[in-house]
Coordinates of C-alpha atoms and ligand atoms in Angstrom, one line a residue:
M1115 CA 0.0 0.0 0.0
T1116 CA 1.3 3.5 -0.8
S1117 CA 1.6 6.1 1.8
V1118 CA 0.6 9.7 0.9
A1119 CA 1.9 13.0 2.2
T1120 CA 0.0 13.9 5.3
P1121 CA -1.5 17.4 5.9
A1122 CA -1.5 18.4 9.5
N1123 CA -4.7 20.4 9.7
F1124 CA -8.1 20.6 8.1
N1125 CA -7.3 23.8 6.2
E1126 CA -4.7 22.0 4.2
L1127 CA -7.0 19.3 3.0
G1128 CA -8.8 21.4 0.4
L1129 CA -12.2 21.5 2.2
I1130 CA -14.6 24.4 1.6
P1131 CA -15.5 27.0 4.3
P1132 CA -18.9 25.6 5.3
L1133 CA -17.3 22.3 6.1
L1134 CA -14.3 23.8 7.9
A1135 CA -16.7 26.0 10.0
R1136 CA -18.6 22.9 11.0
L1137 CA -15.5 21.0 12.0
T1138 CA -14.4 23.9 14.2
E1139 CA -17.8 23.8 15.9
L1140 CA -17.5 20.1 16.4
E1141 CA -14.0 20.8 18.0
Y1142 CA -12.2 18.5 15.5
Q1143 CA -8.8 20.0 16.1
Q1144 CA -6.9 18.1 13.5
P1145 CA -7.6 15.3 11.0
T1146 CA -7.2 11.8 12.1
P1147 CA -4.5 9.9 10.1
I1148 CA -7.0 8.3 7.7
Q1149 CA -8.7 11.7 7.1
A1150 CA -5.4 13.4 6.5
Q1151 CA -4.2 10.8 4.1
A1152 CA -7.5 10.0 2.2
I1153 CA -9.5 13.2 2.0
P1154 CA -7.3 15.0 -0.7
S1155 CA -7.4 11.9 -2.9
V1156 CA -11.1 11.5 -2.5
L1157 CA -11.6 15.2 -3.3
A1158 CA -9.5 14.7 -6.4
G1159 CA -12.0 12.0 -7.6
H1160 CA -9.9 8.9 -7.0
D1161 CA -11.3 5.5 -6.1
L1162 CA -10.1 4.6 -2.6
I1163 CA -9.4 1.4 -0.6
A1164 CA -8.9 2.4 3.0
G1165 CA -7.8 0.1 5.7
A1166 CA -8.4 1.8 8.9
N1167 CA -9.4 0.6 12.3
T1168 CA -12.9 1.1 13.6
G1169 CA -13.2 4.4 15.5
S1170 CA -10.5 6.1 13.4
G1171 CA -12.7 8.8 11.8
K1172 CA -13.8 6.8 8.7
T1173 CA -17.2 8.5 8.4
A1174 CA -15.8 12.0 8.0
T1175 CA -13.2 10.6 5.6
F1176 CA -15.9 9.8 3.0
A1177 CA -18.6 12.2 4.2
L1178 CA -16.7 15.4 3.9
P1179 CA -15.5 15.0 0.3
L1180 CA -18.9 13.6 -0.7
L1181 CA -20.7 16.6 0.7
Q1182 CA -18.2 19.0 -0.9
H1183 CA -18.7 17.4 -4.3
L1184 CA -22.4 17.4 -4.1
F1185 CA -22.6 20.9 -2.8
Q1186 CA -20.4 22.2 -5.6
Q1187 CA -22.2 20.2 -8.3
K1188 CA -25.6 21.5 -7.1
S1189 CA -24.4 25.1 -7.1
V1190 CA -23.5 24.6 -10.8
D1191 CA -26.4 22.3 -11.9
K1192 CA -29.6 23.3 -10.3
S1193 CA -31.6 20.8 -12.3
L1194 CA -30.1 17.9 -10.4
S1195 CA -32.7 18.1 -7.6
N1196 CA -35.5 17.8 -10.1
K1197 CA -34.6 14.4 -11.4
G1198 CA -37.2 12.2 -9.7
N1199 CA -36.1 9.7 -7.1
Y1200 CA -32.4 10.3 -7.9
V1201 CA -29.6 9.5 -5.5
S1202 CA -26.1 11.0 -6.0
G1203 CA -24.1 9.5 -3.2
L1204 CA -24.9 6.0 -2.0
I1205 CA -23.4 4.6 1.2
L1206 CA -24.0 0.9 2.0
V1207 CA -23.6 -0.3 5.5
P1208 CA -24.3 -3.7 7.2
T1209 CA -26.5 -2.7 10.1
R1210 CA -29.6 -0.5 10.7
E1211 CA -28.0 1.3 13.6
L1212 CA -24.9 2.1 11.5
A1213 CA -27.1 3.5 8.7
K1214 CA -28.8 5.9 11.1
Q1215 CA -25.5 6.9 12.8
V1216 CA -23.8 7.6 9.5
A1217 CA -26.7 9.6 8.2
D1218 CA -26.8 11.6 11.4
S1219 CA -23.1 12.4 11.1
I1220 CA -23.5 13.5 7.5
K1221 CA -26.4 15.7 8.5
S1222 CA -24.3 17.2 11.2
Y1223 CA -21.4 17.9 8.8
S1224 CA -23.9 19.6 6.5
A1225 CA -25.1 22.1 9.1
H1226 CA -23.8 25.1 7.1
F1227 CA -25.3 24.1 3.7
N1228 CA -28.6 25.7 4.6
G1229 CA -30.6 22.6 3.6
A1230 CA -29.0 22.3 0.2
I1231 CA -28.0 18.7 0.7
K1232 CA -30.7 16.1 1.5
T1233 CA -29.4 13.0 3.4
L1234 CA -31.6 10.0 4.2
A1235 CA -31.1 6.7 5.9
V1236 CA -33.2 3.6 4.8
F1237 CA -33.0 0.3 6.7
G1238 CA -35.3 -2.6 7.6
G1239 CA -37.4 -3.2 10.7
V1240 CA -39.3 0.1 10.3
S1241 CA -42.1 1.2 7.9
A1242 CA -41.1 1.3 4.3
N1243 CA -43.9 3.7 3.5
T1244 CA -42.4 6.5 5.6
Q1245 CA -39.1 5.9 3.8
M1246 CA -40.9 6.0 0.4
L1247 CA -42.5 9.3 1.2
A1248 CA -39.2 10.7 2.4
L1249 CA -37.5 9.6 -0.9
R1250 CA -40.0 11.5 -3.0
G1251 CA -37.9 13.9 -5.1
G1252 CA -34.8 11.8 -4.4
A1253 CA -31.9 12.4 -2.0
D1254 CA -28.4 13.7 -2.5
I1255 CA -27.0 11.1 -0.1
L1256 CA -28.7 7.8 0.8
V1257 CA -27.3 5.6 3.5
A1258 CA -28.8 2.2 3.3
T1259 CA -28.7 -1.4 4.3
P1260 CA -28.8 -3.6 1.2
G1261 CA -32.1 -5.5 1.8
R1262 CA -34.3 -2.5 2.4
L1263 CA -32.7 -0.6 -0.5
L1264 CA -33.6 -3.4 -2.9
D1265 CA -37.2 -3.4 -1.6
L1266 CA -37.4 0.3 -2.2
I1267 CA -36.0 0.0 -5.7
S1268 CA -38.5 -2.7 -6.6
S1269 CA -41.3 -0.4 -5.5
N1270 CA -39.8 2.3 -7.7
A1271 CA -39.2 4.5 -4.7
V1272 CA -35.6 5.1 -5.6
K1273 CA -33.3 4.8 -8.7
L1274 CA -29.6 4.3 -8.7
D1275 CA -28.7 5.2 -12.3
L1276 CA -27.4 8.7 -11.3
V1277 CA -25.2 7.6 -8.5
K1278 CA -21.8 9.3 -8.7
T1279 CA -20.2 8.0 -5.6
L1280 CA -20.6 4.6 -3.9
V1281 CA -19.2 4.0 -0.4
L1282 CA -19.0 0.5 1.0
D1283 CA -18.5 0.9 4.7
E1284 CA -17.4 -2.1 6.8
A1285 CA -16.6 -3.7 3.4
D1286 CA -15.4 -7.0 4.8
R1287 CA -18.8 -7.5 6.4
M1288 CA -20.7 -6.2 3.3
L1289 CA -18.9 -8.8 1.3
S1290 CA -19.4 -11.7 3.6
L1291 CA -21.8 -14.5 2.7
G1292 CA -24.9 -12.9 4.2
F1293 CA -24.8 -9.9 1.8
T1294 CA -23.2 -11.1 -1.4
E1295 CA -26.4 -11.7 -3.3
E1296 CA -27.9 -8.4 -2.4
L1297 CA -24.7 -6.5 -3.1
T1298 CA -24.3 -8.1 -6.5
A1299 CA -27.9 -7.1 -7.3
L1300 CA -27.3 -3.5 -6.2
L1301 CA -23.9 -3.2 -8.0
A1302 CA -25.7 -4.3 -11.3
L1303 CA -28.0 -1.3 -10.9
L1304 CA -25.3 1.3 -10.6
P1305 CA -23.9 3.3 -13.5
K1306 CA -20.5 2.1 -14.8
K1307 CA -18.8 5.4 -14.2
K1308 CA -18.7 6.3 -10.6
Q1309 CA -16.3 6.9 -7.8
I1310 CA -16.0 4.0 -5.3
L1311 CA -14.7 4.3 -1.8
L1312 CA -14.2 1.2 0.1
F1313 CA -13.5 1.0 3.9
S1314 CA -12.5 -2.1 5.7
A1315 CA -10.6 -2.7 8.9
T1316 CA -9.5 -6.1 7.5
F1317 CA -8.9 -7.2 3.9
P1318 CA -10.0 -10.8 3.4
D1319 CA -9.9 -12.4 0.0
Q1320 CA -13.4 -11.3 -1.0
V1321 CA -12.5 -7.7 -0.5
K1322 CA -9.4 -8.0 -2.6
A1323 CA -11.3 -9.7 -5.4
L1324 CA -13.9 -7.0 -5.4
T1325 CA -11.4 -4.2 -5.5
Q1326 CA -9.8 -5.7 -8.6
A1327 CA -13.1 -6.2 -10.3
L1328 CA -14.7 -2.9 -9.5
L1329 CA -12.3 -0.2 -8.6
H1330 CA -10.4 1.9 -11.1
N1331 CA -6.8 2.6 -10.2
P1332 CA -7.6 3.1 -6.5
I1333 CA -5.5 4.9 -4.1
E1334 CA -4.7 2.4 -1.3
I1335 CA -4.2 3.7 2.2
Q1336 CA -3.5 1.5 5.2
V1337 CA -3.5 3.4 8.5
Q1338 CA -1.8 1.6 11.2
S1339 CA -3.6 1.9 14.5
S1340 CA -1.8 4.8 16.1
D1341 CA -4.5 4.7 18.8
A1342 CA -3.4 1.3 20.0
S1343 CA -1.9 2.8 23.1
T1344 CA -5.2 4.5 24.1
L1345 CA -7.0 1.2 24.2
V1346 CA -5.8 -1.1 26.8
Q1347 CA -6.6 -4.8 26.2
R1348 CA -6.6 -7.3 29.1
V1349 CA -7.5 -10.9 29.4
F1350 CA -8.6 -12.7 32.6
T1351 CA -8.6 -16.4 33.2
V1352 CA -11.6 -17.4 35.3
N1353 CA -13.4 -20.6 36.1
K1354 CA -16.3 -21.1 33.8
G1355 CA -18.8 -21.2 36.7
D1356 CA -17.4 -17.9 38.1
K1357 CA -17.8 -15.8 35.0
T1358 CA -21.0 -14.0 36.0
A1359 CA -19.7 -13.4 39.5
V1360 CA -16.4 -12.0 38.1
L1361 CA -18.3 -9.8 35.7
A1362 CA -20.5 -8.4 38.5
H1363 CA -17.5 -7.9 40.7
L1364 CA -15.6 -6.0 38.1
I1365 CA -18.6 -3.8 37.3
K1366 CA -19.2 -3.0 40.9
E1367 CA -15.6 -2.5 42.0
N1368 CA -14.6 -0.3 39.0
E1369 CA -17.6 1.9 39.0
W1370 CA -17.3 2.4 35.2
R1371 CA -19.7 5.1 33.9
Q1372 CA -20.8 2.5 31.4
A1373 CA -20.0 -1.0 30.1
L1374 CA -20.7 -2.8 26.9
I1375 CA -20.7 -6.6 27.3
F1376 CA -20.6 -8.9 24.4
V1377 CA -22.1 -12.4 24.4
N1378 CA -22.4 -14.9 21.5
A1379 CA -26.2 -15.6 21.3
K1380 CA -29.3 -13.6 21.5
H1381 CA -30.8 -15.6 24.3
H1382 CA -27.6 -15.3 26.3
C1383 CA -28.2 -11.5 26.5
E1384 CA -31.4 -12.0 28.5
H1385 CA -30.0 -14.8 30.5
L1386 CA -27.0 -12.8 31.6
A1387 CA -29.1 -9.7 32.3
E1388 CA -31.3 -11.8 34.7
K1389 CA -28.2 -13.2 36.4
L1390 CA -26.7 -9.7 36.8
A1391 CA -30.1 -8.4 38.1
K1392 CA -29.8 -11.0 40.9
R1393 CA -26.5 -9.4 41.8
G1394 CA -28.0 -6.0 41.9
I1395 CA -26.9 -4.8 38.5
T1396 CA -29.4 -3.5 36.0
A1397 CA -28.6 -4.2 32.4
E1398 CA -30.4 -3.7 29.1
V1399 CA -30.1 -6.0 26.1
F1400 CA -29.5 -5.4 22.4
H1401 CA -29.8 -8.1 19.7
G1402 CA -31.4 -8.9 16.4
D1403 CA -34.6 -10.5 17.8
K1404 CA -35.6 -7.2 19.3
G1405 CA -38.0 -5.0 17.3
Q1406 CA -36.5 -1.9 15.7
G1407 CA -38.3 0.4 18.1
E1408 CA -36.7 -1.3 21.0
R1409 CA -33.3 -1.5 19.4
S1410 CA -33.4 2.2 18.8
R1411 CA -34.6 3.0 22.3
V1412 CA -31.8 0.9 23.9
L1413 CA -29.0 2.1 21.7
D1414 CA -30.1 5.8 21.9
G1415 CA -30.4 5.3 25.7
F1416 CA -26.9 3.8 25.9
K1417 CA -25.4 6.5 23.7
A1418 CA -27.1 9.2 25.8
G1419 CA -25.6 7.6 29.0
E1420 CA -29.0 6.7 30.4
I1421 CA -28.2 3.0 30.3
D1422 CA -25.2 1.9 32.3
V1423 CA -24.7 -1.7 31.3
L1424 CA -25.6 -3.0 27.9
I1425 CA -25.4 -6.7 26.9
A1426 CA -25.3 -7.2 23.2
T1427 CA -24.5 -9.6 20.4
D1428 CA -22.2 -8.8 17.5
I1429 CA -24.8 -6.6 15.8
A1430 CA -23.4 -3.9 18.2
A1431 CA -19.8 -4.6 17.2
R1432 CA -19.7 -2.8 13.8
G1433 CA -19.1 0.9 13.5
I1434 CA -21.4 2.0 16.4
D1435 CA -20.0 5.1 18.0
I1436 CA -20.6 5.5 21.7
E1437 CA -18.9 8.6 23.0
K1438 CA -16.2 7.9 25.6
L1439 CA -17.3 4.3 26.3
P1440 CA -14.9 3.3 29.1
V1441 CA -15.0 -0.4 28.7
V1442 CA -16.0 -3.3 26.4
I1443 CA -16.1 -6.8 28.0
N1444 CA -16.0 -10.0 26.1
F1445 CA -18.1 -12.3 28.3
N1446 CA -17.9 -14.8 25.5
L1447 CA -15.2 -14.6 22.9
P1448 CA -16.3 -13.8 19.4
R1449 CA -16.0 -16.6 16.9
S1450 CA -13.8 -14.7 14.4
P1451 CA -10.6 -12.8 15.2
S1452 CA -11.8 -9.8 13.2
D1453 CA -15.0 -9.6 15.3
Y1454 CA -12.7 -9.3 18.3
M1455 CA -11.2 -6.1 16.8
H1456 CA -14.6 -4.7 15.9
R1457 CA -16.0 -5.4 19.4
I1458 CA -13.1 -3.8 21.2
G1459 CA -13.1 -0.9 18.8
R1460 CA -16.3 0.4 20.5
S1461 CA -14.0 1.7 23.3
G1462 CA -10.9 3.9 22.9
R1463 CA -12.4 5.7 19.9
A1464 CA -10.8 8.7 18.2
G1465 CA -7.8 8.7 20.5
E1466 CA -9.8 8.4 23.7
V1467 CA -8.6 6.2 26.5
G1468 CA -10.4 2.9 26.4
L1469 CA -10.4 -0.6 27.9
A1470 CA -11.2 -4.0 26.5
L1471 CA -11.5 -7.0 28.8
S1472 CA -11.9 -10.6 27.8
L1473 CA -13.0 -13.2 30.3
I1474 CA -11.7 -16.6 29.3
D1475 CA -12.2 -20.0 30.9
H1476 CA -10.1 -23.0 30.3
E1477 CA -12.1 -24.0 27.1
D1478 CA -11.3 -20.6 25.6
F1479 CA -7.5 -20.8 25.8
H1480 CA -6.9 -22.1 22.4
H1481 CA -9.4 -19.9 20.7
F1482 CA -8.0 -16.8 22.4
S1483 CA -4.5 -17.7 21.2
V1484 CA -5.9 -17.9 17.7
I1485 CA -7.5 -14.5 18.1
E1486 CA -4.2 -13.1 19.4
K1487 CA -2.2 -14.6 16.6
K1488 CA -4.5 -13.4 13.8
N1489 CA -4.6 -9.9 15.3
K1490 CA -0.9 -9.9 16.0
I1491 CA -1.3 -9.2 19.7
R1492 CA -0.2 -11.1 22.8
L1493 CA -1.7 -10.4 26.1
E1494 CA -0.6 -11.4 29.5
R1495 CA -3.1 -13.8 31.2
E1496 CA -4.3 -12.3 34.4
Q1497 CA -6.5 -13.4 37.2
V1498 CA -9.0 -11.5 39.4
K1499 CA -8.1 -11.5 43.1
G1500 CA -10.6 -13.6 44.9
F1501 CA -11.7 -15.5 41.8
E1502 CA -8.5 -17.3 40.9
A1503 CA -9.0 -20.0 38.3
D1504 CA -8.5 -23.6 39.5
E1505 CA -5.6 -24.3 37.3
V1506 CA -3.7 -22.5 34.7
S1507 CA -2.5 -24.1 31.5
S1508 CA 0.6 -23.2 29.5
D1509 CA -1.4 -20.5 27.7
S1510 CA -1.7 -18.7 31.0
I1511 CA 2.0 -18.2 31.4
T1512 CA 2.8 -14.6 31.0
A1513 CA 4.2 -13.2 27.8
A1514 CA 7.6 -12.7 29.4
E1515 CA 7.7 -16.3 30.6
K1516 CA 6.6 -17.8 27.3
P1517 CA 8.6 -16.5 24.3
M1518 CA 6.5 -15.4 21.4
A1519 CA 8.5 -17.5 19.0
K1520 CA 7.9 -20.8 20.8
P1521 CA 5.6 -23.0 18.7
E1522 CA 2.1 -23.6 20.0
G1523 CA 1.5 -26.7 21.9
T1524 CA 5.0 -27.1 23.3
G1525 CA 6.0 -26.8 26.9
K1526 CA 2.7 -28.1 28.2
K1527 CA 3.8 -27.7 31.8
K1528 CA 0.6 -27.6 33.9
R1529 CA 0.7 -25.3 36.9
K1530 CA -0.5 -26.4 40.3
K1531 CA -4.0 -25.6 41.4
K1532 CA -4.7 -22.1 42.8
T1533 CA -1.4 -20.7 41.6
P1534 CA -2.5 -17.5 40.1
V1535 CA -0.3 -15.8 37.5
N1536 CA -0.1 -12.1 38.0
T1537 CA -3.2 -11.9 40.2
I1538 CA -4.7 -8.4 40.3
N1539 CA -7.1 -6.5 42.4
A1540 CA -10.3 -5.6 40.8
D1541 CA -9.1 -2.0 40.1
I1542 CA -8.6 -2.3 36.4
W1543 CA -6.3 0.7 36.2
S1544 CA -3.9 -0.5 38.9
G1545 CA -0.4 -0.8 37.5
Y1546 CA -1.2 1.4 34.5
A1547 CA -0.2 4.9 34.0
D1548 CA -2.9 7.5 34.8
P1549 CA -5.0 7.6 31.7
E1550 CA -4.7 11.4 31.5
Ligands
AMP85 P1 -15.9 7.0 13.1 O1 -14.7 6.1 13.0 O2 -16.2 7.7 11.8 O3 -17.1 6.3 13.6 O4 -15.5 8.2 14.1 C1 -15.3 7.9 15.5 C2 -15.5 9.1 16.4 O5 -14.5 10.1 16.1 C3 -16.8 9.9 16.1 O6 -17.4 10.3 17.4 C4 -16.4 11.2 15.4 O7 -17.2 12.2 15.7 C5 -15.0 11.4 16.0 N1 -14.1 12.1 15.1 C6 -13.9 11.8 13.7 N2 -13.0 12.6 13.2 C7 -12.5 13.4 14.3 C8 -11.4 14.4 14.4 N3 -10.7 14.7 13.3 N4 -11.2 14.9 15.6 C9 -12.0 14.5 16.6 N5 -13.0 13.6 16.6 C10 -13.2 13.0 15.4

């Protein structure tokens, strides 16, 4: 991947005054690395493949140039708005909540355009009629989940033949099995000539194949996570039967303002919430079996800080931006290593201090090692004081004791029962520099 000269402030990026004024109001003091590297290329009309971690400021990276192009085009060609059911900028995202969030961000960035740019979000789980009405006369920017967009197209509520820019956000997810059919159908409806911007934290083979087939001489930018130091990752070995007790203990002892807890199945959300309730902790749940009204209520409540503890499945793992979320806890490990990165990326966003904890029992050791290996991390196994795991396998030897290069599965020296490695107090920040 090529690296591009990096402007240090927004004024140097070539953005127009209404956008710069808004960024000042939003107190964005300087571009994030992906913004600094990508915005000039996108403004120049290039296709883009951007590899950037979640929380790195991706939305503004595509939204600001897109808004600028549309605003400038509309100033020149006033007839654009009269083309029925047109869309100029199309942003495809994998989840309903992300659609709403991205559209809200774009509306916020457009604050000084005096209503010249119309942005809409369309997604499933809510009335299609309302969305059809809103789409009358088209939209400059449409943020959509693929299934609902196809429904709206088949009802003639929207047409894609005037799309000038296509953004695929969370492209690795968009190209996963669950979406390929819908995405193929949508791509066939788009005009041949268009700018494509593709964002993905990871680049699996499907993404690479798509970039070759679709993109035209793309600029490729890979931003290494410079925020890594602001997100502290820790892993605790616990007995399987103690997991809920440990979770409750950590929540109570640390007095986090909020916590997002990930589990692997929808029914586990309710189950864990009930168990926490018995320990005096009120938690709300968020998963795909909830109606859209309830999903919105819970997520909005969590974002507004009205809900302290949220238990969720991986539908909350992608792109969702919760300001200053202090901690993400993997109560169950995610199946895929990339989902681990997406989950923990809900905390420590945009350079803020964050914390990601994983609770692993003995059955998780191997899987957690795979997650580490794939994500090129290695965490010291720790234990929570008062909840020491019965026995600690070779995987629980600290990083210093077990050299990274040592092949997996060697040195299977079992430790004696109740011999904690690096036992800690519940105070998660103990031993770490003051986050300030
Ligand atoms: P995103 O990766 O687009 O979801 O952005 C993550 C968070 O960073 C959002 O809350 C943005 O409002 C915020 N953000 C994006 N760009 C900047 C910036 N240049 N300075 C400060 N905050 C930013």
